[in-house]
């Protein structure tokens, strides 16, 4: 089977055809982005570590989530925290809770320990911009690890265009379909679309995690609605107003690693029957307004997230096989309400200076109702009473900030950019039924800075050095909310938590000429005051009445991360072949309260290596892509409170062989298709302890047509 599949791929790749000529440079370095600078600049000359996923790359796949499109970006890891339909991203080893997720420049928040899931309809995405590394000067809180900005589509160029598409995923027996109506009529453009998707339990090789070939608890379904209305006006057509409305609804199960069920836990279940997001956003952009005030951007939005979380933990606290058991059932019924906006002006007081100034406001509220019930059965002696607890909390984080950045062009080939951002943060517990705390409010201030130097004096080459600071405020969950979910024992909020902060230093180089494109960077990042949970018995201040076995959030951990990231390709002259590689070498050291370790659940090496083939066959522009994904094994060390020792879990390294091909179905390219043959060797693997085991040998087939 393996040999036949490989032979099929190679024979397809060398079909007689008219090869496309090698380009002088790579499109992905020529692309223009505002990420990393908040002004338009090419990826080649960007001072930060940035990656852009454009429309062509998006349309060559039909991923069941946007996060999957970023799996091969150096330094980026996809995680799902055991919920198959809620994929998140880690950047340079930082948890997804320390990565800012933006949609059209506006933040999605998620008050959980897992971070913000990326629940955006892939068919409505125009491009994805990524900053790897801290970016809090330009993008505010949560940007210790980096920033993901997802830009949604506008109307098509035609007055009326209908787009239909669908995809099938054999690994989950998944089906996805979408339809969109869009266009431009005089100065108005519009797009309205809808998507439905349904996935069953995923197929994985028999082995460590299953003996049936399917992982129970990995099914999910979701649907999306999207509306965009835009208006271009002004004598030079340099003003643009837009209104965007989004709705996403998700229902997903949760997979439990059977190896995690160690004494005294005998069963662990999580269900997420609701995770709904609704958003309305308004935008204004004015371009080339004058010699000093060049551009103006204003946006505002209102967003709600409704979610329901259900957790059941069954423990057998006495000897194994004892009839005694304790069942802890927890629920969390939450609503997150966000509203805010940004105003930014691009100024040019001098030909050698480009300055941006702006203000940002975000009100982030959490209204949560948590229940916890404990039922004890089979204990010797008198019957033990069951307990029930019902807590209501309403809290807010309000952040107002002002930012500025100046870019100075000097000595012909140098650009020096310096930036600063001031944050004023108010946190408030407005209402609570908790007996351990009362309504309260606090204020905090934070200043972060950045600086970068870019040199373009060598032909086709850009050299850069970059310093950036990041920070993240505690979540409302960590500050004010008590819960029994996850462990089966109470974890208390801590209103005295400090802000987490980080500092990062980078040097990098980019080259783009004669078919060769290279983007390489090395980085060193330190972070402190990480928030984690610690036992109340360690001397940390816990609420009155808390036991030594319960937990509370505290600032006790630190991290040091360093590594090298690489993207490179070479279009072989006179052929249609382009070998390429992307990957990262990462070392991450965690310093905990009781120990320190490099076993941080981050692969030391990860990469994608392949060769693309773009050709014209019978007048059709077809493409193929043969590649391997590979990563070294990961280790995760943790402290065992019972034995007072460090325990380490290990996952093996892995390599998957993959092949993809596609192209137009019609001469005018209004209909296209793509086929992805994944994990052809049926490798059993798991990328990290934060991700469900990978799907086995499978096929993704997608097609779209425009009328």
XYZ file of C-alpha atoms in Angstrom:
707
model
C 0.000 0.000 0.000
C 2.729 2.480 0.977
C 4.813 1.730 -2.124
C 1.803 1.980 -4.420
C 0.767 5.303 -2.955
C 4.272 6.717 -3.278
C 4.515 5.493 -6.866
C 1.189 7.130 -7.698
C 2.348 10.440 -6.286
C 5.642 10.468 -8.106
C 4.091 9.469 -11.411
C 1.503 12.224 -11.058
C 4.212 14.767 -10.330
C 6.167 14.022 -13.510
C 3.293 13.928 -15.997
C 4.225 15.388 -19.366
C 3.333 19.054 -19.115
C 4.393 22.616 -19.778
C 6.308 23.646 -16.663
C 5.766 27.077 -15.202
C 8.900 29.188 -15.290
C 10.694 29.814 -12.016
C 9.902 33.184 -10.502
C 12.539 35.791 -9.712
C 11.353 35.849 -6.108
C 8.864 34.314 -3.707
C 5.372 35.755 -3.469
C 5.194 35.133 0.272
C 8.032 37.600 0.894
C 6.633 40.196 -1.527
C 3.215 40.256 0.137
C 2.081 43.445 1.860
C 0.848 43.298 5.442
C 0.094 45.698 8.291
C 0.778 43.067 10.951
C 3.916 43.751 12.952
C 3.927 47.491 12.183
C 0.244 48.612 11.861
C 1.300 50.236 8.572
C 1.586 48.699 5.114
C 4.994 47.086 4.566
C 6.198 43.993 2.736
C 6.973 40.812 4.621
C 10.534 41.146 3.250
C 11.118 44.464 5.070
C 9.034 43.804 8.182
C 10.984 44.268 11.435
C 9.043 41.502 13.226
C 8.810 37.759 12.621
C 5.691 37.646 10.452
C 3.944 35.126 8.206
C 1.069 35.732 5.794
C -1.323 33.023 4.580
C -2.973 34.378 1.424
C -6.157 33.466 -0.435
C -4.432 31.041 -2.831
C -3.044 29.014 0.070
C -6.435 29.021 1.761
C -8.240 27.821 -1.354
C -5.801 24.973 -1.917
C -7.146 23.436 1.274
C -10.504 23.113 2.942
C -9.464 22.752 6.571
C -12.146 22.096 9.161
C -10.603 24.960 11.136
C -8.541 28.050 10.406
C -5.981 26.880 12.962
C -5.029 23.999 10.651
C -3.851 26.490 8.012
C -1.171 27.673 10.451
C 0.179 24.264 11.462
C 3.281 24.634 9.253
C 4.201 28.181 10.290
C 7.566 27.960 12.108
C 7.139 28.208 15.869
C 3.355 27.665 15.743
C 1.656 24.604 17.273
C -1.995 23.627 16.960
C -3.628 22.480 20.211
C -7.175 21.526 21.095
C -6.993 20.713 24.822
C -8.879 17.469 24.109
C -11.859 19.248 22.478
C -11.695 18.342 18.792
C -13.765 21.251 17.519
C -11.992 23.972 19.526
C -8.512 24.349 18.094
C -6.158 26.930 19.487
C -2.600 28.040 18.732
C 0.602 28.117 20.728
C 3.463 30.302 19.509
C 7.077 29.688 20.522
C 5.942 27.399 23.312
C 3.661 29.968 24.950
C 0.229 28.658 25.836
C -2.689 29.690 23.649
C -3.935 31.826 26.558
C -0.929 34.076 25.833
C -1.708 34.568 22.125
C -3.907 37.433 20.897
C -6.590 36.395 18.391
C -7.984 39.205 16.226
C -10.726 39.138 13.609
C -10.384 42.159 11.317
C -8.198 43.726 14.000
C -10.737 43.230 16.814
C -9.998 40.918 19.716
C -11.778 37.703 20.657
C -11.501 36.979 24.376
C -12.041 33.743 26.266
C -11.848 33.570 30.033
C -10.511 30.062 30.449
C -7.201 28.434 31.271
C -7.005 27.049 27.717
C -7.007 30.261 25.657
C -9.085 31.524 22.759
C -10.328 28.957 20.222
C -10.293 30.042 16.569
C -13.905 29.559 15.509
C -14.065 31.428 12.191
C -15.596 30.113 8.965
C -12.625 29.289 6.669
C -14.644 30.061 3.527
C -14.987 33.713 4.596
C -11.292 34.334 5.275
C -9.312 36.461 2.838
C -5.938 36.058 4.559
C -4.279 35.367 7.900
C -1.430 37.455 9.321
C 0.779 36.112 12.098
C 3.292 37.787 14.410
C 5.577 35.356 16.203
C 6.789 36.828 19.481
C 5.557 39.597 21.813
C 3.610 42.445 20.200
C 1.847 44.206 23.066
C 2.969 47.695 21.994
C 0.817 47.522 18.876
C -1.814 44.946 19.858
C -2.286 45.146 23.621
C -2.810 42.384 26.150
C -2.353 38.634 25.671
C 0.409 39.183 23.102
C 3.252 37.497 25.015
C 3.388 34.661 22.494
C 2.221 36.533 19.400
C -0.735 37.762 17.384
C -3.062 36.117 14.855
C -5.113 38.530 12.737
C -7.806 36.925 10.569
C -9.023 39.202 7.763
C -12.468 38.360 6.389
C -13.634 38.780 2.796
C -15.356 41.734 1.164
C -17.627 41.626 -1.867
C -16.422 40.242 -5.197
C -15.650 42.471 -8.204
C -18.736 41.374 -10.159
C -22.198 42.841 -9.492
C -23.453 39.395 -8.475
C -21.399 36.274 -7.797
C -22.596 33.030 -6.269
C -20.034 30.713 -4.689
C -20.762 27.142 -3.649
C -18.334 24.768 -2.009
C -18.047 21.549 -0.103
C -15.542 19.210 1.464
C -15.349 15.641 2.731
C -12.924 14.406 5.409
C -12.566 10.641 5.575
C -10.676 10.784 8.895
C -13.787 12.037 10.711
C -16.446 11.126 8.146
C -16.834 14.871 8.122
C -18.932 16.932 5.764
C -18.736 20.658 5.232
C -20.710 22.855 2.844
C -20.910 26.577 2.254
C -22.616 29.115 0.025
C -21.940 32.813 -0.482
C -23.550 35.597 -2.475
C -21.337 38.629 -3.026
C -20.655 41.493 -5.398
C -19.994 45.182 -6.010
C -22.634 47.552 -7.362
C -21.207 50.995 -8.099
C -19.674 52.127 -4.794
C -21.270 49.424 -2.622
C -19.973 45.907 -2.003
C -21.585 43.068 -0.104
C -21.172 39.436 0.944
C -23.574 37.108 2.725
C -22.692 33.488 3.412
C -23.468 30.431 5.479
C -21.604 27.228 6.379
C -22.604 23.891 7.934
C -20.135 21.251 9.155
C -20.485 17.917 10.930
C -17.679 15.573 12.063
C -17.866 12.183 13.750
C -15.249 10.573 16.021
C -11.834 10.698 14.405
C -10.072 7.690 12.903
C -6.625 6.895 14.345
C -4.310 3.877 14.072
C -4.879 1.091 16.588
C -2.333 1.254 19.370
C -1.633 3.322 22.442
C -4.907 5.256 22.471
C -7.522 2.937 20.965
C -8.112 -0.666 19.962
C -11.097 0.138 17.738
C -9.548 2.644 15.320
C -11.813 5.457 16.535
C -11.400 7.953 19.383
C -14.573 8.319 21.392
C -15.432 11.871 22.373
C -13.964 13.612 19.315
C -17.097 14.440 17.309
C -18.283 18.009 16.780
C -20.481 20.151 14.552
C -20.718 23.851 13.856
C -22.436 26.407 11.671
C -21.633 29.974 10.605
C -23.437 33.009 9.198
C -21.625 36.074 7.856
C -22.678 39.454 6.435
C -20.449 42.203 5.015
C -21.628 45.582 3.682
C -19.145 48.153 2.394
C -19.236 51.605 0.820
C -16.418 53.418 -0.998
C -16.747 57.192 -1.303
C -14.853 60.454 -1.753
C -13.603 62.229 -4.869
C -10.545 59.980 -4.942
C -12.437 56.891 -3.675
C -10.146 56.956 -0.666
C -12.763 56.541 2.068
C -14.284 53.217 3.017
C -17.030 52.288 5.478
C -17.890 48.694 6.354
C -20.274 46.755 8.561
C -19.630 43.100 9.388
C -21.899 40.689 11.273
C -20.774 37.190 12.326
C -22.384 34.247 14.073
C -20.668 30.974 14.943
C -22.215 28.060 16.852
C -20.322 24.993 18.015
C -21.139 21.774 19.842
C -18.278 19.456 20.724
C -17.342 16.528 22.911
C -14.131 16.023 24.834
C -11.644 13.172 24.511
C -10.167 11.645 27.638
C -6.695 10.137 27.447
C -7.090 6.663 29.013
C -3.570 6.956 30.446
C -4.682 9.988 32.484
C -7.125 7.894 34.499
C -4.818 7.045 37.366
C -5.824 6.256 40.926
C -7.962 7.644 42.489
C -9.704 8.915 39.301
C -11.658 6.168 37.541
C -13.697 8.239 35.064
C -13.443 11.746 33.595
C -15.946 13.297 31.197
C -16.332 16.752 29.664
C -19.054 17.951 27.340
C -19.320 21.337 25.622
C -22.848 21.459 24.191
C -22.719 25.199 23.476
C -20.033 27.619 22.345
C -21.740 30.420 20.412
C -20.237 33.722 19.243
C -22.073 36.720 17.804
C -20.340 39.901 16.698
C -21.133 43.156 14.916
C -18.295 45.431 13.843
C -18.086 48.812 12.110
C -14.994 50.103 10.288
C -13.783 53.298 8.617
C -10.562 53.751 6.635
C -9.360 56.954 5.040
C -6.295 56.730 2.768
C -3.937 59.440 1.449
C -5.792 62.228 3.231
C -3.016 64.831 3.136
C 0.722 65.506 3.373
C 0.790 65.181 7.188
C -2.302 63.166 8.113
C -1.808 60.268 5.719
C -4.304 57.652 6.874
C -7.001 57.255 9.509
C -8.551 54.052 10.830
C -11.517 53.792 13.207
C -13.360 50.663 14.300
C -15.854 49.638 16.957
C -17.527 46.334 17.826
C -19.915 44.530 20.139
C -19.514 40.792 20.746
C -21.119 38.118 22.914
C -19.933 34.565 23.597
C -22.297 32.058 25.212
C -20.832 28.800 26.409
C -21.850 25.816 28.499
C -19.269 23.521 30.073
C -20.096 20.232 31.831
C -17.573 18.102 33.741
C -17.897 14.852 35.701
C -15.074 13.292 37.741
C -15.457 9.918 39.456
C -12.892 9.067 42.140
C -12.263 5.963 44.211
C -10.410 7.389 47.220
C -10.077 4.067 49.065
C -8.316 0.924 47.865
C -8.690 -0.099 44.200
C -11.763 -2.307 43.630
C -13.433 -0.747 46.681
C -17.170 -0.038 46.232
C -16.644 3.466 47.647
C -16.720 6.337 45.132
C -17.013 10.114 44.968
C -18.646 11.733 41.940
C -18.111 15.453 41.399
C -20.298 17.021 38.712
C -19.592 20.620 37.689
C -21.189 22.982 35.196
C -20.307 26.456 34.028
C -22.863 28.517 32.122
C -21.100 31.678 30.961
C -21.668 34.750 28.856
C -18.761 36.947 27.776
C -19.642 40.443 26.556
C -17.029 42.578 24.764
C -17.283 46.009 23.272
C -14.702 48.586 22.337
C -12.758 50.018 19.466
C -9.591 51.575 18.085
C -8.683 54.869 16.469
C -5.360 55.250 14.671
C -3.770 58.070 12.680
C -0.761 57.666 10.376
C 1.267 60.890 10.313
C 4.255 62.136 8.338
C 5.727 65.312 9.825
C 9.028 64.835 7.961
C 9.962 62.864 4.812
C 12.222 60.613 6.896
C 9.712 59.922 9.687
C 6.498 57.907 9.672
C 4.521 58.095 12.895
C 1.411 56.283 14.073
C -0.581 57.254 17.142
C -3.709 55.634 18.447
C -6.055 54.799 21.278
C -7.818 51.566 22.144
C -10.596 50.629 24.545
C -11.933 47.198 25.480
C -14.626 46.324 27.998
C -14.456 42.606 28.715
C -17.200 41.222 30.924
C -17.924 37.734 32.257
C -21.261 36.662 33.703
C -20.947 33.104 34.991
C -23.135 30.639 36.829
C -21.236 27.648 38.227
C -22.645 24.606 39.966
C -20.873 21.773 41.721
C -22.386 18.672 43.292
C -20.632 15.888 45.190
C -22.203 12.457 45.674
C -20.496 9.869 47.905
C -21.399 6.205 47.636
C -20.351 2.901 49.230
C -18.338 4.246 52.178
C -18.333 2.201 55.391
C -20.205 3.576 58.360
C -23.043 6.120 58.371
C -24.250 7.460 55.023
C -22.355 10.517 53.891
C -24.498 13.446 52.747
C -24.306 14.760 49.211
C -23.386 18.412 48.732
C -24.475 21.007 46.176
C -23.042 24.427 45.438
C -24.328 27.191 43.156
C -22.191 30.299 42.540
C -22.966 33.390 40.502
C -20.309 35.942 39.539
C -20.328 39.037 37.356
C -16.988 40.701 36.663
C -15.289 43.080 34.227
C -11.880 44.034 32.895
C -11.802 47.464 31.259
C -8.628 48.435 29.427
C -7.877 51.871 27.979
C -4.583 52.356 26.199
C -2.669 54.806 24.045
C 0.124 53.803 21.686
C 2.658 55.468 19.396
C 5.383 54.287 17.051
C 7.873 56.280 15.003
C 9.860 54.867 12.067
C 12.932 56.882 11.115
C 14.612 56.307 7.740
C 18.269 57.340 7.898
C 21.577 56.728 6.113
C 19.633 55.571 3.034
C 19.346 51.914 3.973
C 18.405 51.963 7.679
C 15.030 52.180 9.397
C 14.722 52.527 13.160
C 11.283 51.975 14.693
C 10.537 52.694 18.351
C 7.190 52.245 20.048
C 5.471 52.603 23.410
C 2.044 51.748 24.789
C 0.416 52.842 28.042
C -2.364 50.719 29.530
C -4.808 51.633 32.254
C -6.602 48.516 33.500
C -9.617 48.317 35.801
C -10.872 44.998 37.146
C -14.133 44.750 39.018
C -16.101 41.997 40.690
C -19.534 43.582 40.376
C -21.651 40.805 41.911
C -21.015 37.460 43.596
C -22.807 34.891 45.711
C -19.494 33.519 46.971
C -19.021 33.388 50.733
C -15.247 33.766 50.375
C -15.194 37.230 48.741
C -17.263 40.358 48.215
C -17.613 42.858 45.354
C -14.357 44.736 44.813
C -12.374 46.649 42.202
C -8.711 47.307 41.460
C -6.707 49.407 39.015
C -3.337 48.808 37.413
C -1.047 50.510 34.914
C 1.363 48.964 32.425
C 3.889 50.469 30.005
C 5.485 48.334 27.292
C 8.048 49.313 24.659
C 9.553 48.003 21.449
C 12.427 48.873 19.116
C 13.672 47.499 15.809
C 16.371 48.210 13.243
C 16.087 47.163 9.575
C 18.954 47.317 7.058
C 18.330 46.925 3.296
C 21.741 47.988 1.933
C 22.558 44.535 0.547
C 20.806 43.742 -2.717
C 17.723 41.501 -2.332
C 18.526 41.117 1.374
C 16.978 42.498 4.557
C 18.711 42.273 7.934
C 16.813 43.064 11.109
C 17.068 43.271 14.883
C 13.969 43.481 17.042
C 13.162 43.993 20.733
C 9.622 43.692 22.037
C 7.796 43.453 25.338
C 4.581 41.591 26.020
C 2.129 41.345 28.853
C -1.128 39.658 29.780
C -3.532 40.544 32.558
C -5.052 37.779 34.683
C -8.363 36.498 33.382
C -11.563 37.107 35.302
C -11.624 33.372 35.994
C -8.206 33.593 37.674
C -9.085 36.749 39.588
C -12.547 36.122 40.937
C -14.019 32.719 40.099
C -13.999 29.557 42.217
C -14.514 26.240 40.463
C -14.359 22.502 41.048
C -14.178 21.621 37.337
C -11.265 19.553 36.053
C -9.758 18.312 39.313
C -12.864 17.576 41.320
C -11.543 19.782 44.133
C -11.884 23.542 44.541
C -9.634 26.044 42.785
C -10.006 29.594 44.112
C -9.567 32.906 42.309
C -6.998 35.418 43.559
C -7.780 39.131 43.190
C -4.161 40.042 44.050
C -2.609 38.452 40.965
C 0.020 40.445 39.067
C 0.308 40.896 35.322
C 2.442 38.379 33.396
C 5.216 40.030 31.361
C 7.820 39.046 28.783
C 10.798 40.428 26.843
C 12.034 39.136 23.509
C 15.179 39.764 21.443
C 15.392 38.721 17.776
C 17.822 38.935 14.904
C 16.881 37.818 11.417
C 17.579 37.925 7.690
C 15.499 37.612 4.524
C 16.705 37.003 0.969
C 14.540 36.911 -2.149
C 16.044 36.659 -5.651
C 16.782 34.256 -8.522
C 14.121 31.822 -7.350
C 15.606 31.504 -3.855
C 13.682 32.826 -0.851
C 14.917 32.535 2.726
C 13.508 33.904 5.983
C 15.486 32.977 9.100
C 15.323 34.349 12.638
C 16.763 33.545 16.034
C 15.087 34.672 19.250
C 15.513 34.743 23.023
C 12.513 35.382 25.281
C 12.154 35.644 29.046
C 8.811 35.716 30.830
C 7.970 36.044 34.506
C 5.074 36.076 36.963
C 3.316 33.239 35.161
C -0.027 32.443 36.731
C -0.593 28.866 37.803
C -2.402 26.936 40.521
C -0.723 26.019 43.803
C -1.881 24.111 46.862
C -3.422 26.180 49.631
C -1.199 24.276 52.050
C 1.987 25.891 50.667
C 1.454 29.136 52.541
C -0.318 30.993 49.737
C -3.213 33.117 50.941
C -6.452 31.164 50.414
C -9.989 32.023 51.495
C -10.949 31.265 55.079
C -12.063 27.677 55.445
C -10.038 26.369 52.483
C -8.252 23.070 53.046
C -4.586 22.329 52.353
C -5.624 20.010 49.495
C -7.410 22.786 47.573
C -5.845 25.159 45.039
C -5.505 28.876 44.368
C -4.054 30.893 41.468
C -0.687 32.579 42.093
C 2.236 34.244 40.237
C 5.067 31.757 40.780
C 6.383 30.484 37.445
C 8.861 31.813 34.871
C 10.032 30.725 31.430
C 13.037 31.195 29.148
C 12.679 30.289 25.472
C 15.175 30.496 22.634
C 15.422 29.039 19.163
C 15.723 29.426 15.404
C 12.915 29.587 12.829
C 13.350 29.019 9.095
C 11.308 29.249 5.904
C 13.051 28.646 2.569
C 12.252 27.586 -0.987
C 14.032 27.390 -4.327
C 12.275 27.483 -7.704
C 14.601 25.341 -9.839
C 15.331 27.270 -13.078
C 13.737 25.847 -16.233
C 11.482 23.490 -14.285
C 8.218 23.619 -12.363
C 9.734 22.118 -9.215
C 10.080 24.123 -6.005
C 11.661 22.330 -3.038
C 10.876 24.013 0.276
C 11.340 23.703 4.022
C 9.822 25.382 7.053
C 10.634 24.547 10.632
C 11.837 25.544 14.059
C 14.361 24.546 16.702
C 13.024 25.541 20.109
C 14.325 25.165 23.642
C 12.034 26.169 26.485
C 12.938 26.143 30.178
C 10.202 26.407 32.798
C 10.950 27.478 36.365
C 8.307 26.366 38.818
C 7.902 26.923 42.515
C 9.594 23.612 43.393
C 11.701 22.679 40.352
C 12.859 23.727 36.883
C 12.869 21.734 33.660
C 13.263 21.779 29.891
C 10.458 19.202 29.651
C 7.904 21.835 28.665
C 5.613 19.952 26.231
C 7.291 21.729 23.284
C 9.053 19.753 20.503
C 12.694 20.705 20.155
C 12.547 20.205 16.371
C 9.552 20.493 14.047
C 9.411 20.972 10.287
C 7.664 20.494 6.969
C 9.853 19.476 4.024
C 8.523 19.004 0.515
C 8.497 19.811 -3.168
C 5.757 21.584 -5.122
C 5.124 21.139 -8.823
C 3.104 23.775 -10.699
C 2.402 23.008 -14.341
C 0.093 23.687 -17.267
C -1.512 20.458 -18.479
C -3.896 20.696 -21.456
C -4.324 24.374 -20.714
C -5.098 23.877 -16.998
C -2.878 25.233 -14.191
C -2.450 22.170 -11.976
C -0.356 21.778 -8.854
C 1.000 18.946 -6.712
C 2.699 18.944 -3.336
C 4.620 16.014 -1.857
C 5.818 16.610 1.713
C 6.575 15.208 5.118
C 5.727 16.685 8.480
C 8.009 15.693 11.315
C 8.667 16.597 14.943
C 10.837 15.341 17.748
C 9.259 13.818 20.830
C 8.067 15.902 23.751
C 8.370 15.508 27.488
C 6.253 17.082 30.209
C 7.397 17.213 33.803
C 5.097 18.063 36.679
C 5.144 18.049 40.456
C 3.294 15.275 42.283
C 1.942 16.755 45.520
C 1.267 13.311 46.962
C 4.795 11.934 46.590
C 6.641 15.297 46.531
C 8.534 14.207 43.418
C 8.834 15.294 39.797
C 7.057 13.033 37.297
C 7.737 13.049 33.555
C 5.502 11.873 30.717
C 6.868 11.266 27.210
C 5.535 11.276 23.663
C 7.610 9.855 20.806
C 8.753 11.786 17.763
C 6.843 11.270 14.529
C 6.887 11.706 10.744
C 3.957 11.655 8.325
C 4.053 11.387 4.524
C 1.478 13.504 2.673
C 0.535 14.314 -0.901
C -1.835 16.921 -2.325
C -2.914 17.978 -5.790
C -5.525 20.186 -7.384
C -6.374 22.888 -9.869
C -9.231 24.234 -11.985
C -12.056 22.109 -13.345
C -12.935 24.674 -16.023
C -10.847 26.716 -18.439
C -11.931 30.012 -16.836
C -11.014 28.636 -13.379
C -14.467 29.347 -11.946
C -14.515 25.778 -10.606
C -11.565 24.327 -8.671
C -10.771 21.216 -6.680
C -8.162 19.987 -4.207
C -7.325 16.530 -2.864
C -5.138 15.924 0.194
C -3.874 12.431 1.013
C -2.789 12.674 4.638
C -0.597 10.427 6.779
C -0.108 7.874 4.000
C 2.006 5.614 6.230
C -0.783 5.527 8.860
C 1.558 6.798 11.584
C 0.298 6.759 15.163
C 1.336 10.066 16.699
C 0.431 12.818 19.107
C 2.071 16.218 18.681
C 1.860 17.281 22.329
C -0.074 16.584 25.495
C -2.306 19.515 24.521
C -3.485 17.848 21.306
C -5.625 14.826 20.535
C -3.817 11.965 18.726
C -3.455 12.671 15.010
C -5.786 11.263 12.375
C -4.539 8.168 10.553
C -4.433 7.580 6.801
C -7.167 9.790 5.360
C -8.352 11.863 2.420
C -9.662 15.420 2.230
C -11.527 16.349 -0.948
C -12.835 19.841 -1.590
C -14.349 21.727 -4.508
C -15.755 25.166 -5.127
C -17.530 26.839 -8.020
C -18.364 30.469 -8.786
C -21.174 31.696 -11.041
